[in-house]
Coordinates of C-alpha atoms in Angstrom, one line a residue:
X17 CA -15.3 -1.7 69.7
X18 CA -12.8 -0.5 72.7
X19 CA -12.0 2.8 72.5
X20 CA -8.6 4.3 71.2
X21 CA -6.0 5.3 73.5
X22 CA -4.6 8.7 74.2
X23 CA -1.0 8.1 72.8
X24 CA 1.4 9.7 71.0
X25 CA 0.4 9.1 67.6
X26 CA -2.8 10.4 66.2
X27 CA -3.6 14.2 64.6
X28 CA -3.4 15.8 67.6
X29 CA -0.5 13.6 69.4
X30 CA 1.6 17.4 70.0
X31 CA -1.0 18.4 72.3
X32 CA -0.5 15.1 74.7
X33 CA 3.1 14.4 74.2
X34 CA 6.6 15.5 76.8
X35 CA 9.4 14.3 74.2
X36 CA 7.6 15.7 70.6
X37 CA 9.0 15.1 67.0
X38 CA 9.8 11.3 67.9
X39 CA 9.9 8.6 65.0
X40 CA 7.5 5.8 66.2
X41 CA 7.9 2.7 65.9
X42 CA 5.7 -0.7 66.4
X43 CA 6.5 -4.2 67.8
X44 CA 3.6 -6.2 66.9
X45 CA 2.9 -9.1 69.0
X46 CA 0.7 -11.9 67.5
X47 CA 2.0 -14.6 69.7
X48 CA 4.1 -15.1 72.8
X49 CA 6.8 -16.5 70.7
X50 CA 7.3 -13.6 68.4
X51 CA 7.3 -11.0 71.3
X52 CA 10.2 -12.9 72.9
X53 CA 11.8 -12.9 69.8
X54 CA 11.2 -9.1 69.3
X55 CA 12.2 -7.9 73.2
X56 CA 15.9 -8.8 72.4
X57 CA 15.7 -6.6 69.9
X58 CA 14.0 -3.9 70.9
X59 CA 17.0 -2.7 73.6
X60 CA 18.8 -1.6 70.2
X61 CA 16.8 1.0 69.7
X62 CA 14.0 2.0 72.6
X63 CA 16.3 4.1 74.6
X64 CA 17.1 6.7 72.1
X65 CA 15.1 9.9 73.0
X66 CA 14.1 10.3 69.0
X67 CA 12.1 7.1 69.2
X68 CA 8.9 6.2 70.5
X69 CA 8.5 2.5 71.0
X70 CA 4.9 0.8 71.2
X71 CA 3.1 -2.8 71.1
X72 CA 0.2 -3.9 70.0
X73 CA -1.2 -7.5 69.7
X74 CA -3.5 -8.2 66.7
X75 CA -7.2 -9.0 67.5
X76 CA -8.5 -11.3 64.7
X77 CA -11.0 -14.1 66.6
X78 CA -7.9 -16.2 66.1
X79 CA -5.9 -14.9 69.4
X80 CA -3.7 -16.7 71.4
X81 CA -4.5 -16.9 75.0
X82 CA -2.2 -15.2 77.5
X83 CA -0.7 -13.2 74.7
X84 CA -2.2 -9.6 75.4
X85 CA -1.4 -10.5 79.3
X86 CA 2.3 -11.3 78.4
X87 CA 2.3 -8.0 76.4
X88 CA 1.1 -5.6 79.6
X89 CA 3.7 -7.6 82.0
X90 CA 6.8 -5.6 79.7
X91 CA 4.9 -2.4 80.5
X92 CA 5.1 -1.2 77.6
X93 CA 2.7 1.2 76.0
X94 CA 0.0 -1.5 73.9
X95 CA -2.1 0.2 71.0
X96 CA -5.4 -1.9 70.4
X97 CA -4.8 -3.3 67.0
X98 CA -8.3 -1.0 65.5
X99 CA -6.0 1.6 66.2
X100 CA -3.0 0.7 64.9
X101 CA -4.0 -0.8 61.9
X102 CA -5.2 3.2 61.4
X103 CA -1.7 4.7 61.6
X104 CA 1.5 4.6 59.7
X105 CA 4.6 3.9 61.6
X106 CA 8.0 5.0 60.8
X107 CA 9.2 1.2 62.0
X108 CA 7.2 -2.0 62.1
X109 CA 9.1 -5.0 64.2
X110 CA 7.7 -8.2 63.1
X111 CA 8.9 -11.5 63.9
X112 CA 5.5 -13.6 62.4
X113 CA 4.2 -13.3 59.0
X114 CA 0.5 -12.8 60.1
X115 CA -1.0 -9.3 59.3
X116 CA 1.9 -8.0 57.8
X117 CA -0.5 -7.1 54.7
X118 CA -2.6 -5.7 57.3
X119 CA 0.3 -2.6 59.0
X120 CA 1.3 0.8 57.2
X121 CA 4.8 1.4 57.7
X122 CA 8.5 0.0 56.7
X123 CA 8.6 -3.5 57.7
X124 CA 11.5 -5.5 59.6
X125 CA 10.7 -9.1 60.0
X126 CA 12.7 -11.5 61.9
X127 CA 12.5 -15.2 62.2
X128 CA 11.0 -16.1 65.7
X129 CA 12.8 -19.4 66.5
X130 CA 16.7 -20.7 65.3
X131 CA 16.7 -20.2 61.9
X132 CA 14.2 -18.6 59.5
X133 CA 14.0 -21.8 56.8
X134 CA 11.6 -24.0 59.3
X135 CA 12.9 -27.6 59.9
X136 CA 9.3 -28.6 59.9
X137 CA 8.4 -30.0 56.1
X138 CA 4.9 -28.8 56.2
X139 CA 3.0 -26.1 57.1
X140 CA 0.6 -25.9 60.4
X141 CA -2.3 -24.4 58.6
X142 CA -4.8 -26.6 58.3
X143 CA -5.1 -25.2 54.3
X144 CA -1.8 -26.0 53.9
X145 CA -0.9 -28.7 56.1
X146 CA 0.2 -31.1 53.2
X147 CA 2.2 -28.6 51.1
X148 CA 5.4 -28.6 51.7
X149 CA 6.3 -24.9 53.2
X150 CA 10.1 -23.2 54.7
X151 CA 9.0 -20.2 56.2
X152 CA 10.2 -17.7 53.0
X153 CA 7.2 -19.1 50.4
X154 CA 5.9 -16.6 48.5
X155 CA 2.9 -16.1 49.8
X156 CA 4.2 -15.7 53.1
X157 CA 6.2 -12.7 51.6
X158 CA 4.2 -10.8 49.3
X159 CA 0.5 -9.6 49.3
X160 CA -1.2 -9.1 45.9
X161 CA 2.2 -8.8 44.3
X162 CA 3.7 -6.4 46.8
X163 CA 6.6 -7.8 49.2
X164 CA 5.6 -7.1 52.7
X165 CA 9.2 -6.7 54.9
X166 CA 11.4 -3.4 53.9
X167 CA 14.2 -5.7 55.7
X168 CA 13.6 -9.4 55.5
X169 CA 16.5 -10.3 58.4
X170 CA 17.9 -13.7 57.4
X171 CA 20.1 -16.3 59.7
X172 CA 22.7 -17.6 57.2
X173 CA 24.1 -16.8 53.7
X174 CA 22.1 -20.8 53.0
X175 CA 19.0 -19.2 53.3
X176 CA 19.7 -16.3 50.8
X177 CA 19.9 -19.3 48.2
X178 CA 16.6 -20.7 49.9
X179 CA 14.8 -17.3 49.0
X180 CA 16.5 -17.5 45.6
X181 CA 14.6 -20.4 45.0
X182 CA 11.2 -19.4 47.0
X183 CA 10.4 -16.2 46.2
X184 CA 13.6 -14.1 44.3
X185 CA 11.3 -10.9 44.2
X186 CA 12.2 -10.6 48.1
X187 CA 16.4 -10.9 47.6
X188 CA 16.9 -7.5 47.7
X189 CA 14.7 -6.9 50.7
X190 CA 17.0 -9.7 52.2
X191 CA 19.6 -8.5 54.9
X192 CA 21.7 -11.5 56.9
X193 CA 21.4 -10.3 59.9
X194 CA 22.6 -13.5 61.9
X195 CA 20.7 -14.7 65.3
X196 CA 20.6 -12.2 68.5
X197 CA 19.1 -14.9 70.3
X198 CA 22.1 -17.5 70.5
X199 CA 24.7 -13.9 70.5
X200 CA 23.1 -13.2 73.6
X201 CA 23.5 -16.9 75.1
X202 CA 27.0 -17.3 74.2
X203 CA 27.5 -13.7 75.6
X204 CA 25.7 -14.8 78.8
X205 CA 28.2 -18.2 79.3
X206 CA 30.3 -15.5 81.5
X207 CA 27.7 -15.8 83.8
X208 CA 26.7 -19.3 84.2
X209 CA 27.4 -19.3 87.6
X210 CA 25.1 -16.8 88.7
X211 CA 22.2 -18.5 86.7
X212 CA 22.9 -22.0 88.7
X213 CA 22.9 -20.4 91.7
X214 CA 19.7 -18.1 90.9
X215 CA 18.1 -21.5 90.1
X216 CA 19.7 -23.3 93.3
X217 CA 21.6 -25.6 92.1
X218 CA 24.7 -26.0 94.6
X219 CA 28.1 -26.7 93.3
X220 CA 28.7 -30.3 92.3
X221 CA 24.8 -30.5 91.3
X222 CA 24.4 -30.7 88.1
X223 CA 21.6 -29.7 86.0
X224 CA 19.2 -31.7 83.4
X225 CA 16.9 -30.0 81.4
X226 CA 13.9 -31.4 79.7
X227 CA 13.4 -29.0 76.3
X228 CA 9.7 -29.9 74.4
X229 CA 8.3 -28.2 71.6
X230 CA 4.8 -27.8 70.8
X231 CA 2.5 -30.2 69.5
X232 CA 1.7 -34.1 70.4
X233 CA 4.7 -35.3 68.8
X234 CA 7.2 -33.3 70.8
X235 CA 8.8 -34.8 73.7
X236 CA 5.9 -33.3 76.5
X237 CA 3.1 -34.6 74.0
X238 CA 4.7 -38.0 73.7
X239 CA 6.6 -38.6 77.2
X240 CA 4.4 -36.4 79.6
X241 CA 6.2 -38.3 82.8
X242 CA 9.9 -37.9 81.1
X243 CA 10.1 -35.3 84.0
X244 CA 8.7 -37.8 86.9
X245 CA 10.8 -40.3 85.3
X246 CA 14.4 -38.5 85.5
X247 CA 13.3 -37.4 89.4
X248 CA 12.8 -40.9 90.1
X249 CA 16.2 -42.2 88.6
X250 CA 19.0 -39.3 89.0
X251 CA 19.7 -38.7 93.0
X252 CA 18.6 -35.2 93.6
X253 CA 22.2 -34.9 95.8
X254 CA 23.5 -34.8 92.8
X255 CA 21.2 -33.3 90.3
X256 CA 18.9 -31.3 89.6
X257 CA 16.1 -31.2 86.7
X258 CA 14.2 -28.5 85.1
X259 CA 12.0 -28.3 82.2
X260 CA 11.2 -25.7 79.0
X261 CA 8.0 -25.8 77.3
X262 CA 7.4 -24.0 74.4
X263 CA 5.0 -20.6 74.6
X264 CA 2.3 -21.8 72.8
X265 CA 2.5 -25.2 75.3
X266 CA 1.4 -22.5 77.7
X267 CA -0.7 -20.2 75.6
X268 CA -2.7 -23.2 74.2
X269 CA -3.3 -25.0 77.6
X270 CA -3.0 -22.3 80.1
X271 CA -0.7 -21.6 83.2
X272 CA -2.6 -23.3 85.6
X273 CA -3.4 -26.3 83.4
X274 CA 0.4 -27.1 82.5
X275 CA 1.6 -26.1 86.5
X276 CA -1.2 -28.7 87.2
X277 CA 0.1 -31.5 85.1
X278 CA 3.8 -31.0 86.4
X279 CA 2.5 -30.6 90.1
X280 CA 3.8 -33.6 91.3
X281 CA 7.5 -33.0 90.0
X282 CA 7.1 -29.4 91.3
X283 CA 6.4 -30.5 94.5
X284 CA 9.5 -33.2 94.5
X285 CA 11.8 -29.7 93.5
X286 CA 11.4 -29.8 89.4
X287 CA 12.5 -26.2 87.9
X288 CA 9.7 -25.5 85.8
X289 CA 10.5 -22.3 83.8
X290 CA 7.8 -19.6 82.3
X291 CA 8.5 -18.9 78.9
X292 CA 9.4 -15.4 79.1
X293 CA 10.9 -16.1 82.8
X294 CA 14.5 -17.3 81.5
X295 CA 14.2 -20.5 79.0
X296 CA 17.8 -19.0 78.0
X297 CA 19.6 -18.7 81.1
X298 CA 18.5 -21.8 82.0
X299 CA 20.2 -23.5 78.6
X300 CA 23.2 -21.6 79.8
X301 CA 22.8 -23.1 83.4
X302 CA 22.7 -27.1 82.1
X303 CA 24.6 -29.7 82.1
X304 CA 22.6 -31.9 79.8
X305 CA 19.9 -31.2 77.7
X306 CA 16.7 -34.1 76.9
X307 CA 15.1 -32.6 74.0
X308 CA 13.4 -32.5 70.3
X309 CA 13.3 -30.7 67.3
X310 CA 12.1 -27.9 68.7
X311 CA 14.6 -24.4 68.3
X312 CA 15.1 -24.5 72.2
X313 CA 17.0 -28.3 72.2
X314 CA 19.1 -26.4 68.9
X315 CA 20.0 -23.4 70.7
X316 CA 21.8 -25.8 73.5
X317 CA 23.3 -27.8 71.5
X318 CA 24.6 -24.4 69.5
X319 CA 26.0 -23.6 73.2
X320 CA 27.9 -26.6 73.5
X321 CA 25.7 -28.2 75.9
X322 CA 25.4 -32.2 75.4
X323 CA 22.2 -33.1 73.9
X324 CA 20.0 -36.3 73.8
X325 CA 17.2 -36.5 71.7
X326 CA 14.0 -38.1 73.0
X327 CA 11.5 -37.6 70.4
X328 CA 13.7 -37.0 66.9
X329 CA 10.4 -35.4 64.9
X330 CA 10.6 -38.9 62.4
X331 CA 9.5 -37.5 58.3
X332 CA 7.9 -34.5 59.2
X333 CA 11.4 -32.9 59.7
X334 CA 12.8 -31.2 56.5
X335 CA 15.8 -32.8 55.4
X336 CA 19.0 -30.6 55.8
X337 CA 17.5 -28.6 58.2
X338 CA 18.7 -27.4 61.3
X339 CA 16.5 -30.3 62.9
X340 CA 17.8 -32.6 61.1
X341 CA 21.1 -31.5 61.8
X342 CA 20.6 -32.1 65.6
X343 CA 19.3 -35.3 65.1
X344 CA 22.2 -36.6 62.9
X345 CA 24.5 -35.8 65.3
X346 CA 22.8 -35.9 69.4
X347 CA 22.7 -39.6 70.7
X348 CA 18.5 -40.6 70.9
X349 CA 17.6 -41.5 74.2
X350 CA 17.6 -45.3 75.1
X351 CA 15.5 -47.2 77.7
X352 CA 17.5 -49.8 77.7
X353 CA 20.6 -48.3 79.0
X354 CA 21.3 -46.3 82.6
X355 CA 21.1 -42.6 81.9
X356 CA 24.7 -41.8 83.4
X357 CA 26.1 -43.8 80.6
X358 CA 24.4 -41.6 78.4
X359 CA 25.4 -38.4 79.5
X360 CA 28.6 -39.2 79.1
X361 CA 27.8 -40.3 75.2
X362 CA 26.2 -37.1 74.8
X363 CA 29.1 -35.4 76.4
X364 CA 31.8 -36.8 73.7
X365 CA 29.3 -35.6 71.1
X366 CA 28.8 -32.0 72.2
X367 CA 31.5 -30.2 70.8
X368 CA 31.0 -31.6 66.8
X369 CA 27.1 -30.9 67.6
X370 CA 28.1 -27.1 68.5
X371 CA 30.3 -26.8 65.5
X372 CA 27.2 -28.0 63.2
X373 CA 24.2 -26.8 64.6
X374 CA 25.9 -23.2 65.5
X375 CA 26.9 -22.7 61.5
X376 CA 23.3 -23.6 60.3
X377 CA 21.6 -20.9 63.1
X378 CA 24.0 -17.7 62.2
X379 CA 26.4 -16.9 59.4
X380 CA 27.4 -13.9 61.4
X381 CA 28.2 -14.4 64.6
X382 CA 28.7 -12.1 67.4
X383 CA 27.4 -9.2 65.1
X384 CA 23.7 -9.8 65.1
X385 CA 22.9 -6.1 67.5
X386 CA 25.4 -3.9 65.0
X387 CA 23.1 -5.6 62.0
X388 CA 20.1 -5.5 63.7
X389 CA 20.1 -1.7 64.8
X390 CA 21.7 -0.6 61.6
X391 CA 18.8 -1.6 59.3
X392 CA 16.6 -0.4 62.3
X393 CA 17.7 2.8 61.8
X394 CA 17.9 3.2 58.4
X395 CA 14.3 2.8 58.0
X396 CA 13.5 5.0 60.7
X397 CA 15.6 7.6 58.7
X398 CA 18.0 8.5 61.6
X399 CA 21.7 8.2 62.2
X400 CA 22.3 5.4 64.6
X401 CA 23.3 6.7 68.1
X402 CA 27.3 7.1 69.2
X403 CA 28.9 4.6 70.2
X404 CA 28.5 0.1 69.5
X405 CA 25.7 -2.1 69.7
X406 CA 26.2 -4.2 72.5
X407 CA 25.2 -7.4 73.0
X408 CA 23.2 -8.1 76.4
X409 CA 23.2 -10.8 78.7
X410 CA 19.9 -12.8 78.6
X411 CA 17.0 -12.9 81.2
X412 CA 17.7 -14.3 84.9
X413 CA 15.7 -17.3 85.8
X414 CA 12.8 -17.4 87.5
X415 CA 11.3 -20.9 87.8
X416 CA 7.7 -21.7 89.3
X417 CA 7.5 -22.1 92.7
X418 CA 3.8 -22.8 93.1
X419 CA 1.8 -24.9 92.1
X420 CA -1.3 -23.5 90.4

C-alpha cells in the first residue's frame, strides 16, 4: 500500500501546516470527465485563505487510464484515495456518482456533462445495461437508505420533477444550480477572436469542428475518416477543421493511440484538441459544428453555433431529452448533397436550435457561480467572501501539434 502523504489533514496536520484552522475541502476525481467538470468550479472557492482545497482520484482496479496523470498536471495537492477515504472533509465536490458511499463529509454533486437527466436510455453498466436509467435513480443516490449528496446541484426546474418521480427522498437535497459550463462559454463569446487566432485560423477562414462522443456508435466510432474526408472536400484557403473527442476517447485508447489514428489529418493541419486543452474555446471559435449526441455537439448548439448531426444516437437516446432535442431540430448530414449547401441549412436552423437546447441545459442562466459558491459555502459553514461570483472565461486552446 503507498504510503500517506504529509498534508494538511491528519492528527497532527498543526505541526506541518503555514495557513492553520482552514476548512478542507475534497474534489474527487474518478474520471477525466468529472475533473473537468469540477475545475470550473473549483475557482469559486480555492482562493479564499480559510479553505484548503485537495484532489484525490479513487483507486478501485477499475481506474481510468491517464486520469491520476491529468490530476498531477492541475498541480494541485492529490491525496491517495487509502488516505482520503480515512478522513472527513468539511466539503466533498463530486461530479460522478461512484464512491460517493465510500467519502466522509457533506457532499455536493454535480452533473458532469449538459444536463444531469442522461439523454442515453440505458445505463453503461454491464448489470444494468438494459434497464432503463436517467442519472437521478435511486440507487445512484442513496446507500442502504441514506441519500449520499448534502447538495444534489440540478440543471433545470424539469429535472426537479424527474427526481420527483425517481427518487423523492433526494428533493430536499435538490438545489437548481443551472450549468457553469455553458455560463462560462457564452461569457467567453467576447473573446472569440482571440481563440481563432490562438488556433490560427486567419480572418475569412472559417472553422469546422468535428464533435464525437464515446463509444462505437458516436460519430469517431462510426465515421473514423469524417475528419480526412472534410480536409479533402473544404479548401483549406478557406477553412479550417478541428476535432473534439470525448475524455474517455482518450482515457480508453490512449494519447498516442488516438494522435496515431488522426496522424494523417494532423499532418495536412487538422486541430486536434486535448480534452482538458480547450474543447470549449474551440466551440466558441467555430463556424459549424459536425456532431452526435454527445453533451459537446449540445453545448454548441446552446451557443448558437450551426449544427449538423452525423450520427443521431437512433433508440438508445431517451425521448425528450436534451439529445433528442438536438436531433429534432439540427439538419443530419447527407452524402448526397455538397457540404456548403449544408452549412448554410444548418446556419438558418441555429438560432431555434439555441433557443431549445439552451432551455433544456439551464433554468438559470448566467447565475450558475453565485449558486454554485453559495451552497459551497454553506456546507463548509463559512460566510461567502465579499464581493460577486464571477463568471470566468474558459480555457485557451491548445491543439496537438505532434504527432505521437
Amino acid at each position: 500500500m503507498d504510503r500517506w502523504i504529509r498534508g494538511p489533514i491528519g492528527l497532527d496536520a498543526d505541526r506541518r501546516v503555514t495557513r492553520s484552522g482552514c476548512r478542507n475541502a475534497v474534489v474527487v476525481v474518478p474520471t477525466m470527465t468529472a475533473g473537468t467538470r469540477l475545475l470550473d468550479a473549483l475557482p469559486l472557492l480555492e482562493a479564499d485563505h480559510r479553505v484548503q482545497t485537495m484532489f484525490t482520484v479513487p483507486h478501485t482496479g477499475d481506474g481510468w487510464h491517464g486520469v491520476e496523470e491529468f490530476v498531477r498536471a492541475q498541480h494541485g495537492l492529490v491525496l491517495p484515495w487509502h488516505q482520503a477515504l480515512q478522513h472527513r472533509f468539511d466539503l466533498v465536490l463530486a461530479a460522478s456518482h461512484r464512491h460517493l458511499d465510500e467519502l466522509h463529509g457533506p457532499i455536493l454533486l454535480l452533473a458532469h456533462g449538459a444536463g444531469t437527466v442522461k439523454s442515453g436510455r440505458f445505463s453503461r453498466k454491464a448489470g444494468a445495461a438494459t434497464l432503463p436509467a436517467t442519472g437521478l435513480d435511486r440507487e445512484l443516490l442513496t446507500h442502504r437508505g441514506r441519500i449520499l449528496p448534502a447538495v444534489l446541484g440540478l440543471a433545470t426546474d424539469a429535472e426537479v420533477a424527474a427526481l420527483r418521480r425517481s427518487c423523492p427522498e433526494a428533493l430536499p437535497r435538490a438545489l437548481v444550480v443551472g450549468d457553469i459550463c455553458l455560463d462560462e462559454m457564452l461569457e467567453s463569446v467576447a473573446l472569440r477572436e482571440i481563440y481563432r487566432h490562438q488556433l490560427g485560423i486567419d480572418p475569412g477562414r472559417r472553422l469546422v469542428t468535428v464533435s464525437s462522443t464515446w463509444s462505437a456508435d458516436s460519430v469517431f466510432g462510426r465515421l473514423p475518416r469524417l475528419c480526412h474526408a472534410l480536409r479533402d472536400a473544404l479548401p483549406p484557403s478557406r477553412y479550417a477543421v478541428a476535432a473534439v473527442l470525448h475524455p474517455n476517447v482518450w482515457t480508453v485508447h490512449g494519447r498516442r493511440q488516438v494522435t496515431a489514428w488522426f496522424a494523417d489529418c494532423l499532418r495536412d493541419g487538422l486541430l486536434l484538441i486535448p480534452p482538458d486543452q480547450g474543447w470549449q474555446a474551440t466551440m466558441v471559435a467555430s463556424d459549424w459544428v459536425i456532431g452526435d449526441y454527445g453533451s459537446t455537439t449540445a453545448y454548441a448548439a446552446a451557443l448558437g453555433r450551426p449544427v449538423t448531426l452525423a450520427v443521431d444516437g437512433g433508440s438508445a437516446i431517451r425521448p425528450g431529452s436534451i439529445a433528442d432535442l438536438v436531433r429534432r431540430h439540427a439538419p443530419g448530414l447527407r452524402y448526397d448533397v455538397a457540404l456548403a449547401p449544408q452549412e448554410e441549412v444548418a446556419s438558418r436552423a441555429s438560432d431555434r436550435l439555441a433557443r431549445v437546447v439552451r432551455a433544456a441545459i439551464t433554468s438559470r442562466p448566467g447565475q450558475a457561480a453565485a449558486v454554485l459558491r453559495r451552497a459551497m459555502y454553506e456546507l463548509l459553514d463559512l460566510p461567502e467572501p465579499d464581493g460577486a461570483a464571477s463568471t470566468r472565461f474558459v480555457r485557451s486552446p491548445n491543439p496537438l501539434r505532434d504527432i505521437a
